[in-house]
CSV table of C-alpha atoms and ligand atoms in Angstrom, one decimal:
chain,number,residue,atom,x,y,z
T,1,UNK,CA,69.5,44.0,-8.1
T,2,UNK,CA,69.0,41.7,-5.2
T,3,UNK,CA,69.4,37.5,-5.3
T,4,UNK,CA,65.5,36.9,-4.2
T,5,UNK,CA,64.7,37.6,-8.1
T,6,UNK,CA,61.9,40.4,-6.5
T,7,UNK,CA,61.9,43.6,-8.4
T,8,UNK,CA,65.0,45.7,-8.5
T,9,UNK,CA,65.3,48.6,-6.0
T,10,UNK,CA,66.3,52.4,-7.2
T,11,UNK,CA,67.6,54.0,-4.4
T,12,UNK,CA,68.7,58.2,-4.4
T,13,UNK,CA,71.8,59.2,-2.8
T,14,UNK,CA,72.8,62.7,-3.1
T,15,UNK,CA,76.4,63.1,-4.7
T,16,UNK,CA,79.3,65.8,-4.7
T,17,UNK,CA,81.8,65.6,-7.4
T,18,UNK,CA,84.5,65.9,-5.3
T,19,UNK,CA,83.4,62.7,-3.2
T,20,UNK,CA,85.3,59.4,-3.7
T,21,UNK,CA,83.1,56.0,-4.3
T,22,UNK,CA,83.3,55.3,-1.0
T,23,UNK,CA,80.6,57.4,0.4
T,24,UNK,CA,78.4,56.0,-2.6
T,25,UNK,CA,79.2,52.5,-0.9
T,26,UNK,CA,78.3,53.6,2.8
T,27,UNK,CA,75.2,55.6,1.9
T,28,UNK,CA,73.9,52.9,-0.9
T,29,UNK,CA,74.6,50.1,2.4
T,30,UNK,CA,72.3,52.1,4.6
T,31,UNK,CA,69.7,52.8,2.5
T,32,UNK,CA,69.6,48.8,1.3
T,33,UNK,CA,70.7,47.0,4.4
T,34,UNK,CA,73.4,45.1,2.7
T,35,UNK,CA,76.7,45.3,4.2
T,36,UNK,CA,79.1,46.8,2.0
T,37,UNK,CA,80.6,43.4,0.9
T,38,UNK,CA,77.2,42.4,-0.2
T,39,UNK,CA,77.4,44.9,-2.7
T,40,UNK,CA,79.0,44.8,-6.2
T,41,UNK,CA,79.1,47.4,-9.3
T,42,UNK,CA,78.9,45.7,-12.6
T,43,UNK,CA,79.2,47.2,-15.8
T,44,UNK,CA,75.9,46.4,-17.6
T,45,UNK,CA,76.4,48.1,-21.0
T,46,UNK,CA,77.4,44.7,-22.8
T,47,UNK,CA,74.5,41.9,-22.4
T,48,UNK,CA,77.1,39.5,-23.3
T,49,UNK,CA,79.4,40.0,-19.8
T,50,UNK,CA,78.9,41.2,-16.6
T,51,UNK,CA,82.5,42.9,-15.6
T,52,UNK,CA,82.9,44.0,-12.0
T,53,UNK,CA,83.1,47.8,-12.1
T,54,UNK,CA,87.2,48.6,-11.8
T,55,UNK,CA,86.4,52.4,-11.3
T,56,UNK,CA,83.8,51.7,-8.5
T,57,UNK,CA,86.1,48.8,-7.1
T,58,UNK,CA,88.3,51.2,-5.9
T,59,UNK,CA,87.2,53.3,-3.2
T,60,UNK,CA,89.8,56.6,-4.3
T,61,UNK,CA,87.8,56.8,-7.3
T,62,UNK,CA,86.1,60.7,-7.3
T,63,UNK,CA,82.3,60.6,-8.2
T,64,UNK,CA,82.8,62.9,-10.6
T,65,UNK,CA,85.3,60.3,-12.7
T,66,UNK,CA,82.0,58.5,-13.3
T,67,UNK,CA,79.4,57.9,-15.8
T,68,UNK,CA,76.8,56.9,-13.2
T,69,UNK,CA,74.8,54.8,-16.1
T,70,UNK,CA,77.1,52.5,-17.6
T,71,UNK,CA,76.8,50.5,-13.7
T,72,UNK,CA,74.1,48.8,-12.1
T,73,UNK,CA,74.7,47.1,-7.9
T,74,UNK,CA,74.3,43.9,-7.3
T,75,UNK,CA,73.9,42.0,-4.2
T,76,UNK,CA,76.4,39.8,-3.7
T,77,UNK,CA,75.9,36.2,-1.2
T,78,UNK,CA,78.0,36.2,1.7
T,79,UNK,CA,80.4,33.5,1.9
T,80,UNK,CA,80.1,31.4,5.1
T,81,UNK,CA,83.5,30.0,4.9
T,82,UNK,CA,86.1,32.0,7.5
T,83,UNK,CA,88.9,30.0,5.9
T,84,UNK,CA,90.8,33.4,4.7
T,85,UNK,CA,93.0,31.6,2.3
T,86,UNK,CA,90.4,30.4,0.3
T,87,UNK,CA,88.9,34.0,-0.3
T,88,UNK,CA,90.3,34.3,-4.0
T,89,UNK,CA,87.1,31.8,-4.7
T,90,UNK,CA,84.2,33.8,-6.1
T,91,UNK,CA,81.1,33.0,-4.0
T,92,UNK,CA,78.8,33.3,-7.0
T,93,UNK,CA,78.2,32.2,-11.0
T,94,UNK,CA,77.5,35.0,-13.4
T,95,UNK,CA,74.7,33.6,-16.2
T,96,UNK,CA,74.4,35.9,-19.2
T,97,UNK,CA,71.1,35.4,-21.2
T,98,UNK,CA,71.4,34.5,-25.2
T,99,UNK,CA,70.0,32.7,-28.0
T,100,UNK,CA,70.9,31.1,-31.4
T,101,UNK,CA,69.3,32.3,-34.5
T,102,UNK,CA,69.7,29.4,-37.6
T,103,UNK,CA,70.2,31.2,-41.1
T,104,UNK,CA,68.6,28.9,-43.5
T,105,UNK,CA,72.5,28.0,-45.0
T,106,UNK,CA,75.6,28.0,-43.4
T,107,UNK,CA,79.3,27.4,-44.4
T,108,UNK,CA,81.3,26.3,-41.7
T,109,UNK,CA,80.6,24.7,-38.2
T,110,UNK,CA,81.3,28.5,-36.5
T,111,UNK,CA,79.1,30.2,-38.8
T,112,UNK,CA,76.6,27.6,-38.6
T,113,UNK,CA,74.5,29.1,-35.6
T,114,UNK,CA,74.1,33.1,-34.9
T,115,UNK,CA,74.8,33.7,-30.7
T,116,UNK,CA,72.6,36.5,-29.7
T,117,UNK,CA,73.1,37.8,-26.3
T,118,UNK,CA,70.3,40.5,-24.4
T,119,UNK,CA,68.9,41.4,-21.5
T,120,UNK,CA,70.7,41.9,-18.2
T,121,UNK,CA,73.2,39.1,-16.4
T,122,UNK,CA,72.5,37.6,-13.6
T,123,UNK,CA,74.1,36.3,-10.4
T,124,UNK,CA,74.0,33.1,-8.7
T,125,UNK,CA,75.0,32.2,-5.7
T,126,UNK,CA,77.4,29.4,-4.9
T,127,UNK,CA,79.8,28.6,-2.7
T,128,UNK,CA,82.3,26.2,-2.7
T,129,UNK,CA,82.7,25.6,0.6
T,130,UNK,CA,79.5,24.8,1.3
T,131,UNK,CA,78.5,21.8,3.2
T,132,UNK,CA,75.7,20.4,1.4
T,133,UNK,CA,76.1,19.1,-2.4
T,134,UNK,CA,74.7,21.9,-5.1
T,135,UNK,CA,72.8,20.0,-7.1
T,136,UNK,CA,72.0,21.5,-11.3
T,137,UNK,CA,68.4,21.4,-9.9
T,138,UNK,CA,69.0,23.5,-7.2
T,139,UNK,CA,70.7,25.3,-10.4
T,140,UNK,CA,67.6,25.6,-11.9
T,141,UNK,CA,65.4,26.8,-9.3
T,142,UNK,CA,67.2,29.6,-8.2
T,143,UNK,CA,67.4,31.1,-12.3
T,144,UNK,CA,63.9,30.3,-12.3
T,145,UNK,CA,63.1,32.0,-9.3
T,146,UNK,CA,65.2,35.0,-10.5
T,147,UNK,CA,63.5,35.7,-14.2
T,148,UNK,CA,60.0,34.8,-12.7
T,149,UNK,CA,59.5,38.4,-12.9
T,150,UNK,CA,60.0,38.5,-16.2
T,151,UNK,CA,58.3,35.7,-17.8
T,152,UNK,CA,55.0,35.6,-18.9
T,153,UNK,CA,52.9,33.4,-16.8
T,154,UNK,CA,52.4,30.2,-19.3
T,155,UNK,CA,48.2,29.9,-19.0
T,156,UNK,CA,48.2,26.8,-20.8
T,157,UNK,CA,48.6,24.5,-18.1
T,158,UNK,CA,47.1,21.1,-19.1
T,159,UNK,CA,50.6,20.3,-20.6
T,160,UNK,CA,52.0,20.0,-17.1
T,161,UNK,CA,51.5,16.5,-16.3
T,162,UNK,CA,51.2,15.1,-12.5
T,163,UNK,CA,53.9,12.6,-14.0
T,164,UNK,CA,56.0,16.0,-15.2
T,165,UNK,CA,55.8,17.2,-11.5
T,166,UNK,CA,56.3,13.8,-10.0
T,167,UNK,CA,59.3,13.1,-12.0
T,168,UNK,CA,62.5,14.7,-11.9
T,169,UNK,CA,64.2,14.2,-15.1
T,170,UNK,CA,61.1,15.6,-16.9
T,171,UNK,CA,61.8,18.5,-15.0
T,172,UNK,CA,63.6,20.0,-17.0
T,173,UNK,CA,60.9,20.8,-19.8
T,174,UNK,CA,59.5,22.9,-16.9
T,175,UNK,CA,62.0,26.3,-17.6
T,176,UNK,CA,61.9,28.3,-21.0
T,177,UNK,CA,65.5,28.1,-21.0
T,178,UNK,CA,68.2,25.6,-21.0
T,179,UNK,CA,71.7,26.1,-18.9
T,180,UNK,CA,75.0,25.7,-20.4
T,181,UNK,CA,78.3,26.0,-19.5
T,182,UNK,CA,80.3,28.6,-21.5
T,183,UNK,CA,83.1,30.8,-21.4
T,184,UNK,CA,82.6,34.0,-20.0
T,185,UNK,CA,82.7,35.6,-23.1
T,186,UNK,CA,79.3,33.7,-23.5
T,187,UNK,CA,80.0,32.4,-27.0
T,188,UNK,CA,82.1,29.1,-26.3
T,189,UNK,CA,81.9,26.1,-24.4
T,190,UNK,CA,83.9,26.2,-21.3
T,191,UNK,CA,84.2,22.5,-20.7
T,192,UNK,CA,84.7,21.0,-24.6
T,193,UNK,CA,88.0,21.8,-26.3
T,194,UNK,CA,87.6,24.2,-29.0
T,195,UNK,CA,88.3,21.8,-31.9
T,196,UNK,CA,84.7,20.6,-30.9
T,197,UNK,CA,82.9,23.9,-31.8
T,198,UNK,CA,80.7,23.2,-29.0
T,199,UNK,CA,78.9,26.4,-27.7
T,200,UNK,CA,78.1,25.0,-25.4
T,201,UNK,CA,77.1,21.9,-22.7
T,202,UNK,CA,73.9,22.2,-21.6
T,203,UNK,CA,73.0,20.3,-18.1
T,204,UNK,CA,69.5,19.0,-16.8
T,205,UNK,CA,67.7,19.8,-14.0
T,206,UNK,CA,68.4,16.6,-12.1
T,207,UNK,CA,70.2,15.8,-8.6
T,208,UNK,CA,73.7,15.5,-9.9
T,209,UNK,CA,76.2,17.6,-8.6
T,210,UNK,CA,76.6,20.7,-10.4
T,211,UNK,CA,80.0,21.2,-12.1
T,212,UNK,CA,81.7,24.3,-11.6
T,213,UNK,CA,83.8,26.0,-14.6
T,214,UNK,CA,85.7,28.7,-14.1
T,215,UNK,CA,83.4,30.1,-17.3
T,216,UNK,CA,80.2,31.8,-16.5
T,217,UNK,CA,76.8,30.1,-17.3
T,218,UNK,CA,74.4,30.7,-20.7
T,219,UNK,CA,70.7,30.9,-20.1
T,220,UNK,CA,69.7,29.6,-23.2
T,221,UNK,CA,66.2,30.7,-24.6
T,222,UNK,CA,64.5,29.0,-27.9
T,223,UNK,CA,63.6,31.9,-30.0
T,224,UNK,CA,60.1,31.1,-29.7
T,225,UNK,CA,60.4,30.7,-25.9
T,226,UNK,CA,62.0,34.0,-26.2
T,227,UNK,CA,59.1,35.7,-28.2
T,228,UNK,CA,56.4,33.7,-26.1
T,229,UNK,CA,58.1,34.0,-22.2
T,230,UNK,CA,60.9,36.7,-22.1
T,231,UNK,CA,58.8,40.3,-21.6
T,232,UNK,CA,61.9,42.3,-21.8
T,233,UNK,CA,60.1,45.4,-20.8
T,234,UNK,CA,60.1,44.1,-17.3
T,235,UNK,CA,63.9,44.5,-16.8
T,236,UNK,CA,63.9,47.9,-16.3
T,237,UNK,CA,60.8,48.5,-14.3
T,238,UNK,CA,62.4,49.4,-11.1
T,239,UNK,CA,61.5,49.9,-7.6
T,240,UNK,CA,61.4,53.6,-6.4
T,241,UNK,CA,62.7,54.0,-3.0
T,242,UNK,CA,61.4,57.4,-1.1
T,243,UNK,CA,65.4,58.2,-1.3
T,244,UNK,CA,64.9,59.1,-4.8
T,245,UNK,CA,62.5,61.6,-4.0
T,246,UNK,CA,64.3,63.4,-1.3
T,247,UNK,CA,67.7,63.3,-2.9
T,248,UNK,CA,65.9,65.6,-5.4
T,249,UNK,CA,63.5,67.4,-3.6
T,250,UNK,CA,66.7,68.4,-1.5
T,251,UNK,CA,67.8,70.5,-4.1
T,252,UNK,CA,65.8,73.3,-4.9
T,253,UNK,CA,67.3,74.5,-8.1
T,254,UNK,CA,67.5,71.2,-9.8
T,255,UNK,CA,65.3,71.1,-12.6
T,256,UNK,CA,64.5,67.5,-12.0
T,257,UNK,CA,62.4,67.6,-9.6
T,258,UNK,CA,59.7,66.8,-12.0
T,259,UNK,CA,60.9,64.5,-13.6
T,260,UNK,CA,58.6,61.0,-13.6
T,261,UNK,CA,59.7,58.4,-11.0
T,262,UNK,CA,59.4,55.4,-13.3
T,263,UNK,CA,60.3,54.7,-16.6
T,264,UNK,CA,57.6,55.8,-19.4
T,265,UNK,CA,57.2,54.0,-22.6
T,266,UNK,CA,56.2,55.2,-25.7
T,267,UNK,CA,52.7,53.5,-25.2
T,268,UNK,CA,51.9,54.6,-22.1
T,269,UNK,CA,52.5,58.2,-23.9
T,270,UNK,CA,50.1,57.1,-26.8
T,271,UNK,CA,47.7,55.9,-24.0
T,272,UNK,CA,48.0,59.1,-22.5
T,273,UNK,CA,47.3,61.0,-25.8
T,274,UNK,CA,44.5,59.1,-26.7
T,275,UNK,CA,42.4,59.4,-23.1
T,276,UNK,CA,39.3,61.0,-22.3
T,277,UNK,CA,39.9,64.7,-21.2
T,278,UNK,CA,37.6,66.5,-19.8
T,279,UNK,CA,37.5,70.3,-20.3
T,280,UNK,CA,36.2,72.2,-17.7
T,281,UNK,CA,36.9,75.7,-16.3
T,282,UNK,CA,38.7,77.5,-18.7
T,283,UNK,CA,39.0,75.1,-21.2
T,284,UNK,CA,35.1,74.6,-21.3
T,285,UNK,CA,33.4,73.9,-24.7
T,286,UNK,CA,32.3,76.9,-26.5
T,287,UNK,CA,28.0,75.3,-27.4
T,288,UNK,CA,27.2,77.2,-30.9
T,289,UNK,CA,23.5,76.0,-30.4
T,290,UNK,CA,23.0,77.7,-26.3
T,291,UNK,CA,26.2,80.1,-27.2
T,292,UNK,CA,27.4,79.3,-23.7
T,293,UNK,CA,30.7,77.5,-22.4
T,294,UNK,CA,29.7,74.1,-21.4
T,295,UNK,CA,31.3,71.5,-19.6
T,296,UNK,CA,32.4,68.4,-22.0
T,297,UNK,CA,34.6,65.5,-22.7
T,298,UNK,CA,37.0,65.5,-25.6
T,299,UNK,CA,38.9,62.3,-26.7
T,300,UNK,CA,42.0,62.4,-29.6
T,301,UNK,CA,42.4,59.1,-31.5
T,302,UNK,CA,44.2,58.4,-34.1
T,303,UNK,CA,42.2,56.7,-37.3
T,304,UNK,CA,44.9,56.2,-39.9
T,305,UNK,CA,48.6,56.1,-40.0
T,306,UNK,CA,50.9,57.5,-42.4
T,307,UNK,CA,53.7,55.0,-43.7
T,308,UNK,CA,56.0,56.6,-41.4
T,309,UNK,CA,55.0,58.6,-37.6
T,310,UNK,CA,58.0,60.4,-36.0
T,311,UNK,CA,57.6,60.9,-32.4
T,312,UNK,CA,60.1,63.4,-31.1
T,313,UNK,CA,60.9,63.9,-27.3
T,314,UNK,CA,59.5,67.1,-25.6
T,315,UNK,CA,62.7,67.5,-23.3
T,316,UNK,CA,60.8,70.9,-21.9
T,317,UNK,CA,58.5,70.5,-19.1
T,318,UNK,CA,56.1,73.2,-18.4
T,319,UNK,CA,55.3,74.1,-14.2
T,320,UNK,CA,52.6,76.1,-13.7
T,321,UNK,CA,53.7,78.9,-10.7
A,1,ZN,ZN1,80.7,21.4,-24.8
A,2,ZN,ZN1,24.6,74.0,-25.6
């Protein structure tokens, strides 16, 4: 997952059991370009944290002590400070994505609002030392340019307003989402005290300064924001480097090697079930009026669903010799 917000890159790397992280961490810096301090393993399983990867952290780890899913690498920004006693400050902001749900009653001020947390965390650059002043718009801009991916272009543009673009603190209404400072748990604020209940200060996209916590930040969707913007699909879609391929291909006996480069959703199988075939050669149509095989076109579709369609996974791939 890189900082420019483009599409994440799936690279293949090759692994023995018996190797330690390390070579993971040289080969993976090659095949990106990133030096190996650039890189960082987070666990992803949780989309309510994004925990640096203690296994991967340390290089003696054996590959085979891994379960290679539960970890997604991140590029990290490079600080520019050389000032080694400040290095225990983390040149980056983690923002976890969430969104309240209201139930029609509630009881108490906690209960009151319903914190759900999804999709996959993201990371920010920022660094302290920097000269220039980091401003929440700056904030802004750089979330925005990291989810632009997965939002769904807004077509209805007549509600952006010359004065909206002209005008910075109507900026703000620009973004689906609204940034607040929380724990990093996610679910408090990490500014208020928690007598307040306050899940949360959310900040503008405006000049100010922006104000570090030593929490991470929440990027706030509006449910229907969430339902209208957020294609969540798009998270996974994944760049396939040509390393993937040869890190199979490599291995002859790996029954793998077939297996489909991108992810495949459940649609594109329905798609796929419904198209136009065309049967030809030995599957030619058997004519009863000219008694003859003859070329034609068959299409499946499916007219009426029962009140409940399993779909089971055919884990067996046939390969014709
Ligand atoms: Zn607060
Ligand atoms: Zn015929």
């Amino acid at each position: 997952v890189r900082l420019d917000g483009l599409k994440p890159i799936r690279y293949g790397i090759k692994l023995d059991g018996e190797l330690t992280v390390d070579h993971i961490k040289k080969q993976l810096s090659i095949l990106s370009s990133l030096s190996i301090e650039q890189i960082g393993f987070f666990d992803v399983t949780h989309p309510s944290s994004l925990r640096r990867h203690t296994l991967m952290d340390y290089n003696q780890t054996k590959i085979k002590q891994l379960n290679v899913r539960d970890f997604v690498a991140y590029e990290l920004p490079l600080t520019k400070s050389t000032d080694n006693n400040n290095s225990s400050s983390i040149p980056f902001i983690i923002a976890i994505h969430r969104r309240l749900e209201h139930p029609d009653r509630y009881l108490s001020p906690l209960t009151r609002q319903k914190i759900l947390f999804f999709g996959q965390p993201i990371i920010i650059a920022y660094d302290e030392n920097e000269s220039t002043k980091i401003t929440n718009k700056s904030i802004y801009e750089n979330v925005s340019k990291q989810l632009e991916r997965l939002l769904r272009k807004n077509t209805d543009l007549s509600y952006v307003s010359n004065h909206a673009l002209d005008c910075d603190d109507s900026l703000g209404e620009r973004y689906p989402f609204i940034l607040k400072h929380v724990t990093e748990e996610g679910k408090k604020c990490s500014i208020c005290p928690w007598n307040r209940f306050c899940t949360g200060c959310s900040f503008e996209s405006n000049t100010n300064e922006f104000l570090r916590t030593r929490g991470n930040l929440a990027i706030e969707w509006e449910s229907s924001a969430y339902y209208l913007r957020y294609l969540s699909g798009r998270e996974q879609d994944v760049e396939i480097h040509p390393s993937v391929k040869s890190s199979r291909t490599l291995n002859k006996n790996d029954a793998n090697t077939d297996e489909p480069s991108s992810i495949i959703t459940l649609e594109d199988c329905l798609q796929s079930f419904t198209n136009w075939e065309n049967l030809e050669n030995k599957e030619m149509f058997n004519c009863k009026r000219c008694k003859k095989l003859q070329p034609a076109d068959k299409k499946l579709d499916i007219w009426k669903l029962p009140p409940c369609l399993k779909f089971s996974d055919k884990v067996l791939h046939v390969v014709e010799k």
